[in-house]
XYZ file of C-alpha atoms in Angstrom:
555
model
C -3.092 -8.114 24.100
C 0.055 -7.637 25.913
C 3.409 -6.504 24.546
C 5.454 -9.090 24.722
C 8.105 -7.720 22.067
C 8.363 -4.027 23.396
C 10.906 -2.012 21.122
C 14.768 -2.243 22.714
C 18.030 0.025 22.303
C 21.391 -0.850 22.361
C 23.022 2.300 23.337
C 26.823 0.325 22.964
C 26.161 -0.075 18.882
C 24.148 3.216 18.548
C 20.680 1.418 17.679
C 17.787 3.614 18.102
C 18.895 5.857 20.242
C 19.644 9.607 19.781
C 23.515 10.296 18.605
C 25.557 11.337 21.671
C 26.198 14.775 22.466
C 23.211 16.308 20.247
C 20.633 18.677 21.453
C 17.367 17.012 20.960
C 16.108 20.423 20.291
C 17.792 20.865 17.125
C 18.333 16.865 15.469
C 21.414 15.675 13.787
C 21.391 16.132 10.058
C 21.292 12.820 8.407
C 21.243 13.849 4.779
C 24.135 13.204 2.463
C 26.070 16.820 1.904
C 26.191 18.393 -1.250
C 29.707 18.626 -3.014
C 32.455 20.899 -2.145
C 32.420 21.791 -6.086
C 29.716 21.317 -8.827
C 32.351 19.102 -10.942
C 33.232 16.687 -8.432
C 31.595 14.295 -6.112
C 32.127 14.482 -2.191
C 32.589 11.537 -0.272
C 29.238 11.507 0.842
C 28.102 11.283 -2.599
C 25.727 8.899 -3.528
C 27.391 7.185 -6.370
C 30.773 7.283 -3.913
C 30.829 3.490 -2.121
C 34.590 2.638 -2.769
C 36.514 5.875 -3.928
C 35.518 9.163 -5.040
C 34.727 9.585 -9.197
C 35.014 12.580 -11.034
C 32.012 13.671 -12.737
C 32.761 14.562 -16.257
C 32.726 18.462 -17.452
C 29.431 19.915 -18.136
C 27.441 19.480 -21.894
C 27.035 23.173 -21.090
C 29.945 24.501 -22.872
C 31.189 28.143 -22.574
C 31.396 30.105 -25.879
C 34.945 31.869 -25.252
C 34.823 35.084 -23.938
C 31.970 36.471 -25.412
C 28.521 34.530 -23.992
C 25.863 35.877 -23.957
C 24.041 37.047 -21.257
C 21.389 34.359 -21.464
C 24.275 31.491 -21.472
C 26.230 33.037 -18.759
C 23.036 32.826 -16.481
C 21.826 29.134 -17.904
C 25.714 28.189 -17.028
C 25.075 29.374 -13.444
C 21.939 27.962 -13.070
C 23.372 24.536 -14.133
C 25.933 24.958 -11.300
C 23.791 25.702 -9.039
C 21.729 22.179 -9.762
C 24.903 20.466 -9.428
C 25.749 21.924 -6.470
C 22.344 21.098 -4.532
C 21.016 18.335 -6.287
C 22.301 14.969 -8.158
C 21.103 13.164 -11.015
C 19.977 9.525 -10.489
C 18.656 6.817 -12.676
C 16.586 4.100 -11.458
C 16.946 0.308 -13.158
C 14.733 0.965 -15.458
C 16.432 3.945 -16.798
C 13.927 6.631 -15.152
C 15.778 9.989 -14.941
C 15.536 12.112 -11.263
C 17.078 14.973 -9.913
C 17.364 14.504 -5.870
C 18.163 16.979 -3.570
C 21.042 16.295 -1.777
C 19.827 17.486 1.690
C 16.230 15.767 1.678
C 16.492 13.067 -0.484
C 13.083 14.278 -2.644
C 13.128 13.343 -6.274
C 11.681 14.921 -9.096
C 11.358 14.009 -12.697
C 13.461 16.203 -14.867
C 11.060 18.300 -16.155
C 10.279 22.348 -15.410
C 6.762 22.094 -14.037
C 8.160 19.849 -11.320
C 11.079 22.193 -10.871
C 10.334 25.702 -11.467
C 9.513 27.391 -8.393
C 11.897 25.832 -6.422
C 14.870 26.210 -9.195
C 13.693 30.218 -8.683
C 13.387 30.275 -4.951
C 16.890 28.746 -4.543
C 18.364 31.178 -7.764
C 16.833 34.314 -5.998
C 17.864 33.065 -2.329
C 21.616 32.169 -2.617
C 22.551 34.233 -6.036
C 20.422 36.679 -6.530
C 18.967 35.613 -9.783
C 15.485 36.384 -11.708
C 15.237 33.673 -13.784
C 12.851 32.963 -16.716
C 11.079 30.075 -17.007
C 13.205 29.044 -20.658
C 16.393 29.388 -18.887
C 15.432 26.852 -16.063
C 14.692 24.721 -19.395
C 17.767 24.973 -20.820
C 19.871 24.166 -17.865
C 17.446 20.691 -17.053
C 18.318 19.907 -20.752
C 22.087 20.142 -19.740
C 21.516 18.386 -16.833
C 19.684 15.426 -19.079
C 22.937 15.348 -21.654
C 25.186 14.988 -18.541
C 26.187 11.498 -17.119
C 24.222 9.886 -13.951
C 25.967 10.757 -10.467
C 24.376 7.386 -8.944
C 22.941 4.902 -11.257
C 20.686 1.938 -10.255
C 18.720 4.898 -7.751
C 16.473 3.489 -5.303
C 13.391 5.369 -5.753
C 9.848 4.875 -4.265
C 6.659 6.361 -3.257
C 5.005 7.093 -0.034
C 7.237 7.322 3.560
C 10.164 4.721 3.134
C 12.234 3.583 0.172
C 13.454 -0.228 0.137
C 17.627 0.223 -0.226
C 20.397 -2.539 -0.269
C 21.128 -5.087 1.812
C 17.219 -5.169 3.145
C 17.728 -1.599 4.173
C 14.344 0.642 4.962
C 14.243 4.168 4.909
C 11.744 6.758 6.527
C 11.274 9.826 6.255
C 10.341 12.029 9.074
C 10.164 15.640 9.917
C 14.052 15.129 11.330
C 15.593 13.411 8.650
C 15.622 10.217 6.697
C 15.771 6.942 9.651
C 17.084 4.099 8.445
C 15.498 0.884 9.806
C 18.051 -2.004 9.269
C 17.274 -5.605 8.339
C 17.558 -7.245 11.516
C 16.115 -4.764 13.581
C 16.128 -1.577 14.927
C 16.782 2.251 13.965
C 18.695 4.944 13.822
C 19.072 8.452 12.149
C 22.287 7.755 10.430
C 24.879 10.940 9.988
C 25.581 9.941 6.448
C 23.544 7.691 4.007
C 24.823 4.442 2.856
C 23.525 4.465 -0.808
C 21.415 7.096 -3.398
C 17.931 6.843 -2.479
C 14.727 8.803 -3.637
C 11.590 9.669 -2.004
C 9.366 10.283 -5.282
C 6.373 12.913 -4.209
C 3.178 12.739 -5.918
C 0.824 15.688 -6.644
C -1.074 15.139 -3.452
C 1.503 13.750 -1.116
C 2.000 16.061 2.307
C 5.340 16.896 3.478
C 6.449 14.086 6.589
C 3.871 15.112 9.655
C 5.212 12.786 12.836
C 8.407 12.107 14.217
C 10.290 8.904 15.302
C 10.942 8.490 19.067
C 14.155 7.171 20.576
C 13.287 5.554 23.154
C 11.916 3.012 24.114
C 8.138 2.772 23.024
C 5.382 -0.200 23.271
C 2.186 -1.234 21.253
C -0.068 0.263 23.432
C -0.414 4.145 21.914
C -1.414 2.498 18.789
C -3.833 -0.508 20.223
C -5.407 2.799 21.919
C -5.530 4.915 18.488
C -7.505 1.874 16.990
C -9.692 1.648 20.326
C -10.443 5.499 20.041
C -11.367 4.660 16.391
C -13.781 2.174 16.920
C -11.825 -0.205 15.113
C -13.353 -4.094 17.334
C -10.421 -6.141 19.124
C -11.350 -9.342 16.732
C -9.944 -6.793 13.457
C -7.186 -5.019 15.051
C -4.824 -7.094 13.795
C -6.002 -6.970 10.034
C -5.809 -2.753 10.302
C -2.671 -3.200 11.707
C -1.633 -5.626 9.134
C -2.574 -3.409 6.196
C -0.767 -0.097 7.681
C 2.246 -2.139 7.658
C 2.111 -3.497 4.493
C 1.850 -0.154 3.201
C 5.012 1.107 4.329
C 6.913 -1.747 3.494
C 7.936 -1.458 -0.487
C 8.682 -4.739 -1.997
C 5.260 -6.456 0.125
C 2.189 -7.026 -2.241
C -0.696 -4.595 -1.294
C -4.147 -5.691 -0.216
C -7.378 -3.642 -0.259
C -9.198 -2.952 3.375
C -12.458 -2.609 2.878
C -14.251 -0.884 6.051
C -17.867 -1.573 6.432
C -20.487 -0.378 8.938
C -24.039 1.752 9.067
C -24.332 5.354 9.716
C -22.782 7.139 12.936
C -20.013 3.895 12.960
C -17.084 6.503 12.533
C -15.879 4.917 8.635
C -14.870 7.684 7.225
C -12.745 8.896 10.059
C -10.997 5.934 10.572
C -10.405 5.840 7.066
C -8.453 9.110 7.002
C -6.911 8.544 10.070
C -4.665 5.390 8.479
C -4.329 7.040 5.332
C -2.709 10.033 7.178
C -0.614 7.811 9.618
C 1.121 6.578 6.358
C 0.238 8.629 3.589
C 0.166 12.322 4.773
C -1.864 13.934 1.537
C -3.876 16.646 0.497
C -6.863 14.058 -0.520
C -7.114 12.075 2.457
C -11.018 11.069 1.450
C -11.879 10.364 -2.254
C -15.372 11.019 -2.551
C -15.887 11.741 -6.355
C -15.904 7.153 -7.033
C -13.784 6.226 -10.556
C -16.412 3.590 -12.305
C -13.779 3.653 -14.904
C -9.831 2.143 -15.296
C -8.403 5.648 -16.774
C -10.548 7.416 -14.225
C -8.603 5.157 -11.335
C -5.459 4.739 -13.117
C -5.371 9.088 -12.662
C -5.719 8.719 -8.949
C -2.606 6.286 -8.641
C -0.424 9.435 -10.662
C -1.822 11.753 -7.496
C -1.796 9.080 -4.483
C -0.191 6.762 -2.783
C -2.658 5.075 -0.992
C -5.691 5.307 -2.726
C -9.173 6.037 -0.210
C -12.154 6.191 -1.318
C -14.879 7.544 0.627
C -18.972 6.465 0.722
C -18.915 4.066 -2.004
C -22.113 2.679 -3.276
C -20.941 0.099 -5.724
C -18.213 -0.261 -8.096
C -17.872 -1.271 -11.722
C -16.499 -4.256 -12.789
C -13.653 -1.880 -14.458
C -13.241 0.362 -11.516
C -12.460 -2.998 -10.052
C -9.797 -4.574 -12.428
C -8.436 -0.990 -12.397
C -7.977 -1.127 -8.278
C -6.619 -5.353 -8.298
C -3.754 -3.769 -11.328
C -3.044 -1.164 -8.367
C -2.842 -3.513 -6.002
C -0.468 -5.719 -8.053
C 1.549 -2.913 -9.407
C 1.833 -1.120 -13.036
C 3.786 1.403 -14.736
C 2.912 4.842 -14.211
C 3.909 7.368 -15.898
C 4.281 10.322 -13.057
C 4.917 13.513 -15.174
C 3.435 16.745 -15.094
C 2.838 17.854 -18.238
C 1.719 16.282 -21.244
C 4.369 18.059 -23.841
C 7.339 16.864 -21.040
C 8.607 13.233 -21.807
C 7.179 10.302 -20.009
C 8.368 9.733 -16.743
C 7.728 5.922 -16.055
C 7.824 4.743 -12.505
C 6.468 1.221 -11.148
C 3.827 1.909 -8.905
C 2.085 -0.209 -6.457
C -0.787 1.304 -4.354
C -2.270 0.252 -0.419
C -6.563 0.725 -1.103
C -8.665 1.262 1.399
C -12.568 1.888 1.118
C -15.608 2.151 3.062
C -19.191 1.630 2.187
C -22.337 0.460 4.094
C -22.065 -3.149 2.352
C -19.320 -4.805 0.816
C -18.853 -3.687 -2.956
C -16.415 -5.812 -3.533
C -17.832 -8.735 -6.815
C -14.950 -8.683 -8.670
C -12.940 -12.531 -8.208
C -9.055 -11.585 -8.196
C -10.165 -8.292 -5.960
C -12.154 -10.278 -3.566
C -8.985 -12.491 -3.270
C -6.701 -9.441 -2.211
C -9.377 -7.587 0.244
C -10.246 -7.761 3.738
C -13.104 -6.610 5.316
C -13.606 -4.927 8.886
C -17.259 -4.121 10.161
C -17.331 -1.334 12.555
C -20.333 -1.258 15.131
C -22.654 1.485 15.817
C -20.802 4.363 17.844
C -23.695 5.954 20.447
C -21.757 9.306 20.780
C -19.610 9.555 17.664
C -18.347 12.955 19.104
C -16.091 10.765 21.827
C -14.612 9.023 19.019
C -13.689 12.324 17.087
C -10.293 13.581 16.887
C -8.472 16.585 15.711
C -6.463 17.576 12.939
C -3.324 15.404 13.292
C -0.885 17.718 14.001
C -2.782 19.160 16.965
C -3.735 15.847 18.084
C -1.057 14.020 20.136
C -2.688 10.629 19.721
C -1.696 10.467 15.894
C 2.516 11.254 16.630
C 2.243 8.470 19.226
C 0.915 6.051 17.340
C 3.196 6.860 14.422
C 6.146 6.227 16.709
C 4.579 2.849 18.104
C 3.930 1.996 14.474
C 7.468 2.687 13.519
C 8.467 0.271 16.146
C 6.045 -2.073 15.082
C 7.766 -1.861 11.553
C 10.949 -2.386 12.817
C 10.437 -5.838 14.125
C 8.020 -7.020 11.461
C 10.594 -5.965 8.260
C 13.542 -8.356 10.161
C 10.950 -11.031 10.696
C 8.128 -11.395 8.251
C 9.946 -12.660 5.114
C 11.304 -15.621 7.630
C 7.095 -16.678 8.248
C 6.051 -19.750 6.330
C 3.094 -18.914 4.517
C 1.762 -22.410 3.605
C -1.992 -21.972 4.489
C -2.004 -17.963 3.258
C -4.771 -17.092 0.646
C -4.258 -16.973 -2.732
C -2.953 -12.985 -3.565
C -2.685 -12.064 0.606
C 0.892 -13.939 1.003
C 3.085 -11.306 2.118
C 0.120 -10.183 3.820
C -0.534 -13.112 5.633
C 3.569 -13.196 6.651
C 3.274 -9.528 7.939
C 0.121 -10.203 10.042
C 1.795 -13.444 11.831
C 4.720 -11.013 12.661
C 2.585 -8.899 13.778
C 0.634 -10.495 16.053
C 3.687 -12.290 17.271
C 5.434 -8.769 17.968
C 1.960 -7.695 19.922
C 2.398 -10.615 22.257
C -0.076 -13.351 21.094
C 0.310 -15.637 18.419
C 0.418 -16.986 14.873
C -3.289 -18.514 15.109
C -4.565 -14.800 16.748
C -3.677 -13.203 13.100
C -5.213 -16.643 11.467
C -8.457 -16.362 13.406
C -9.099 -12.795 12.399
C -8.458 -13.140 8.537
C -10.143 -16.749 8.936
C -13.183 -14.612 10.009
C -12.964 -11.796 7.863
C -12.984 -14.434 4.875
C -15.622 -16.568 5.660
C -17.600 -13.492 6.010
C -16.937 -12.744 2.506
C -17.650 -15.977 1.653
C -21.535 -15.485 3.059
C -21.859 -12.288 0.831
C -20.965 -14.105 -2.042
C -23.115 -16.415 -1.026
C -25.966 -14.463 -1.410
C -25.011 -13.465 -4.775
C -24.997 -16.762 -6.050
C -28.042 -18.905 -4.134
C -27.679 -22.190 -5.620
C -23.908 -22.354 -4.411
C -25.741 -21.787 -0.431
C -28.525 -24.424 -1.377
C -25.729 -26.884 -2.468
C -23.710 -26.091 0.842
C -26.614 -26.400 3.057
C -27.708 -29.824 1.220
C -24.792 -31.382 1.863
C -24.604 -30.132 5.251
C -27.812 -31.188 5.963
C -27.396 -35.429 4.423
C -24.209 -35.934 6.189
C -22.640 -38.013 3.509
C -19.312 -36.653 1.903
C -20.856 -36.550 -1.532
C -24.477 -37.009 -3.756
C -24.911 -38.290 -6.782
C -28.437 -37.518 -7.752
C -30.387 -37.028 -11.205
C -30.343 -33.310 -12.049
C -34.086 -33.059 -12.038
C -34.134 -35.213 -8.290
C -31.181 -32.213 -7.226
C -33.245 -29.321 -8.228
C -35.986 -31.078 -6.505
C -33.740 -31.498 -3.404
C -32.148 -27.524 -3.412
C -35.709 -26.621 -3.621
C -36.078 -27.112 -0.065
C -32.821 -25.257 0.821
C -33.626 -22.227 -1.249
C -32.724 -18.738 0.537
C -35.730 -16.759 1.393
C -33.757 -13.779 -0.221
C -33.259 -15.722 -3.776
C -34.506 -13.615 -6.581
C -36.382 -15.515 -9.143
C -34.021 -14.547 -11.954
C -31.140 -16.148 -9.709
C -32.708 -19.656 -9.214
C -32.598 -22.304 -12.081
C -35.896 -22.178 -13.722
C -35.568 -26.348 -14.653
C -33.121 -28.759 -14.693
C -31.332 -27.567 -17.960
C -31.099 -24.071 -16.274
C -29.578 -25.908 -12.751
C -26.415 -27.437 -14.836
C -25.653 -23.927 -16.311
C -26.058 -21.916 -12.817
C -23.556 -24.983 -11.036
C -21.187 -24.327 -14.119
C -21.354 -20.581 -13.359
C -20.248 -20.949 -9.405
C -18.348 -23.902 -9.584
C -15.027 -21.690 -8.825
C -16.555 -20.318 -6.126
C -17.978 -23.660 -4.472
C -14.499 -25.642 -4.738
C -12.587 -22.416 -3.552
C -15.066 -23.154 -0.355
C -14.783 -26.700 -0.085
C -17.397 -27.805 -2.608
C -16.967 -29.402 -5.867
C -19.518 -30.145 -9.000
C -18.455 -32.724 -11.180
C -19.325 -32.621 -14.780
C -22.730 -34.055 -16.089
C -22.891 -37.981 -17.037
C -25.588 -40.013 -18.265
C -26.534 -43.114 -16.293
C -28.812 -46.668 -16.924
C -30.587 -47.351 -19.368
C -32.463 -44.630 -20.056
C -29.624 -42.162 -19.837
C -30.730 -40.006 -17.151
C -28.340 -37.096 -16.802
C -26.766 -37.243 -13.501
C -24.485 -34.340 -11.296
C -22.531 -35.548 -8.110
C -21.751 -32.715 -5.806
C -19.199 -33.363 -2.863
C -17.472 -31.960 -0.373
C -13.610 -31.079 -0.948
C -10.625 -29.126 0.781
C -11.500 -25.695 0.586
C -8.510 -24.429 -2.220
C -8.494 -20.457 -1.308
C -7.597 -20.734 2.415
C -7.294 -22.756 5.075
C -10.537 -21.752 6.708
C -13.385 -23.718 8.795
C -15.441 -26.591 6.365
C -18.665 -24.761 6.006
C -20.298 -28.099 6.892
């Protein structure tokens, strides 16, 4: 595919393009600064948007003259917080203390704290401090008032702000990628933000370019990764997704045999957006506390070799998906930290594992072929490899154009829990030079595969498909005992005994059981009605539009 929509600067307004007179060698500091003095807020505050405000005195109170040693070094250590970091609270009344030059927030708690409340103490004033001391001054810091309230405060590489703002962060400093486009690495932020870091989450590993910068470094990361032209778009769609904060995650769900390079494509995407200590989870949850844990210690969660998956390892990964409240502290005895959550999956296996309904709704699937020389389609550690920072750029570009464009994308045929999903991958493909119906023909694809697995699991729903396929009439009203006689001859050679309907009493409870998943396709069994004068019970099958997606009649 050609790149049509290649990434443009506008050096008049500033937009993506390096700040004048700056040695690239050393990069412009974007961060807010820190306060002149610990008692009142600068103007680059991040509670200051109007005028500057006065933060109210300390709840660490001096006793006279006469403090004791151990208050006189709490009441320095309680500057010192002030002076480097800020206290922010989210909408829903979650407490963080933010460091004023990165941005990182941490839940106001010791564990989280300690060794870099020492470090900094020992560094800049010489102190020893004691564990109990850093205690005490985090409790003062709790008493005190907010310095920003209503904190923007996410997970993962970028942090949704006002006014559609998104911000990244990179090795260089926080970019801020504005609503209708474009870039830039701002001298001063606009509003308090937070980049929350989990237990596993890496420090930032590739930078931003800018200058101008196509597709092609990443459509030749997902070539070099054996990732097929006909899915590109999907893995492209889900990367995107997954840096963008307030879009609905989907699952990806790579299949393939041996030697078809799975598991390094998996941590390949997980790195490009999730830089983490776990990359590959190979140690499968089968149980919802089990995977609730790994959403405390990852953003995106990867899962490595999987052989199957409970039913409640399932539900557990469609509530990540969705979104829940996690509660992101470090220690048992500190209070609960409670953070909204919402997690990117990605998986691969040698089959689909996917059975559970409202999962299968949220997960595409992308089949990798058999690599002859899975050495050529190796790479490096990222940071050594120079194929992973250009492809982060390109994808940064990439994100640029989809967040000003995909909430615009009418999502009228989009399956049911893939809508923003859908949106991003028509932007997508629109950005990489083709067109809406490129992205539709890959999901469309991807779906109806999904469709065939499920399929299998359920025989009678095929036999019903390929019976009305094969009389050419829109819809059959036959005896239940003439049907079963009928689907005989479309049985699947594969049908296990204990799957097909042992008489016709067994057929009307086996069409009950699937008839969700045969009207989602375009089937529909209506209810069973006795007929003449005998009352012969009756079932009338017929065909229908398919209600999960917009995708090719199976007829």
């Amino acid at each position: 595919m050609s790149s049509e929509h290649d990434f443009s600067y506008d050096p008049k307004t500033g937009e993506c393009e390096a700040p004048k007179n700056e040695n690239w060698d050393i990069p412009p500091n974007p961060f807010l600064q820190p306060p002149a003095q610990s008692n009142v807020l600068s103007e680059n505050s991040p509670s200051q948007h109007a005028q500057q405000q006065v933060v109210p005195k300390s709840s660490v109170k001096a006793r006279g003259g006469n403090r004791s040693r151990k208050d006189r070094i709490v009441t320095e250590i309680h500057q010192l917080l002030k002076k480097h970091y800020f206290k922010g609270v989210t909408s829903r009344g979650t407490q963080f203390l933010i460091n004023w030059h990165t941005s990182l927030a941490t839940p106001l708690e010791v564990e989280g704290l300690l060794s870099d409340i020492q470090s900094l103490a020992l560094n800049l004033s010489g102190l020893a401090i004691a564990p109990q001391e850093v205690k005490l001054a985090l409790g003062a810091i709790k008493g005190d008032p907010p310095d920003a309230q209503n904190l923007s405060a996410s997970i993962g590489l970028t942090v949704l702000g006002g006014q559609g703002r998104l911000y990244l962060l990179t090795p260089e400093g926080i970019v801020e990628i504005h609503a209708q486009g474009g870039y830039r690495l701002p001298e001063q932020l606009q509003e308090p933000i937070g980049f929350v870091r989990l237990k596993n989450t890496r420090s930032p590993l590739f930078s931003v370019f800018f200058s101008q910068i196509s597709n092609q470094p990443l459509t030749d990361f997902l070539n070099q990764l054996n990732v097929p032209k006909e899915s590109q778009l999907l893995v492209l769609a889900w990367l995107v997704t997954g840096m963008i904060p307030n879009a609905e995650n989907v699952l990806l769900e790579i299949v393939g045999e041996r030697f078809s390079g799975k598991s390094t494509l998996q941590s390949a995407l997980k790195t490009l957006i999730d830089p983490s200590l776990e990359p590959l989870i190979g140690d499968i949850p089968q149980t919802q506390a089990q995977m609730f844990e790994l959403g405390k210690r990852n953003h995106v969660i990867s899962l490595d070799k999987v052989d199957k998956l409970t039913p409640k390892a399932q539900e557990a990964l469609t509530t990540l998906l969705k979104g829940k409240l996690t509660d992101i502290s470090t220690a048992k005895s500190s209070d609960a930290t409670q953070v909204f959550l919402s997690h990117p999956v990605i998986l691969n296996s040698a089959e689909s594992v996917v059975t559970w309904a409202d999962l299968a709704d949220r997960s595409v699937m992308v089949s990798l072929p058999r690599l002859e020389k899975i050495v050529d389609h190796f790479l490096e550690k990222p940071g050594a490899n120079g194929a992973f920072q250009l492809a982060f750029a390109s994808l940064v570009t990439l994100l640029s154009y989809v967040h000003a464009s995909w909430q615009s994308v009418r999502a009228t045929a989009a399956p049911a829990g893939m809508v923003d999903f859908y949106c991003i991958g028509i932007a997508i493909a629109e950005a990489m030079g083709g067109s809406a119906s490129d992205f539709d023909q890959q999901l469309t694809t991807s779906l109806e595969r999904r469709f065939e697995m499920e399929l299998y699991e359920h025989p009678v729903a095929a036999a019903v498909r390929d019976l009305l396929g094969a009389s050419g009439k829109e819809s059959l009203d036959l005896p239940v005992g003439e049907l079963l006689q009928k689907l005989n001859d479309f049985r699947p050679d594969d049908a296990l005994d204990s799957q097909w309907p042992r008489g016709p009493r067994d057929l009307g409870s086996k069409l009950d059981k699937c008839s969700g998943l045969m009207e989602a396709y375009g089937m529909r069994v209506g209810p069973t009605e006795r007929k003449g004068k005998r009352g012969v019970y009756h079932r009338k099958i017929e065909k229908c539009t398919p209600q999960l997606y917009r995708a090719r009649s199976p007829f």
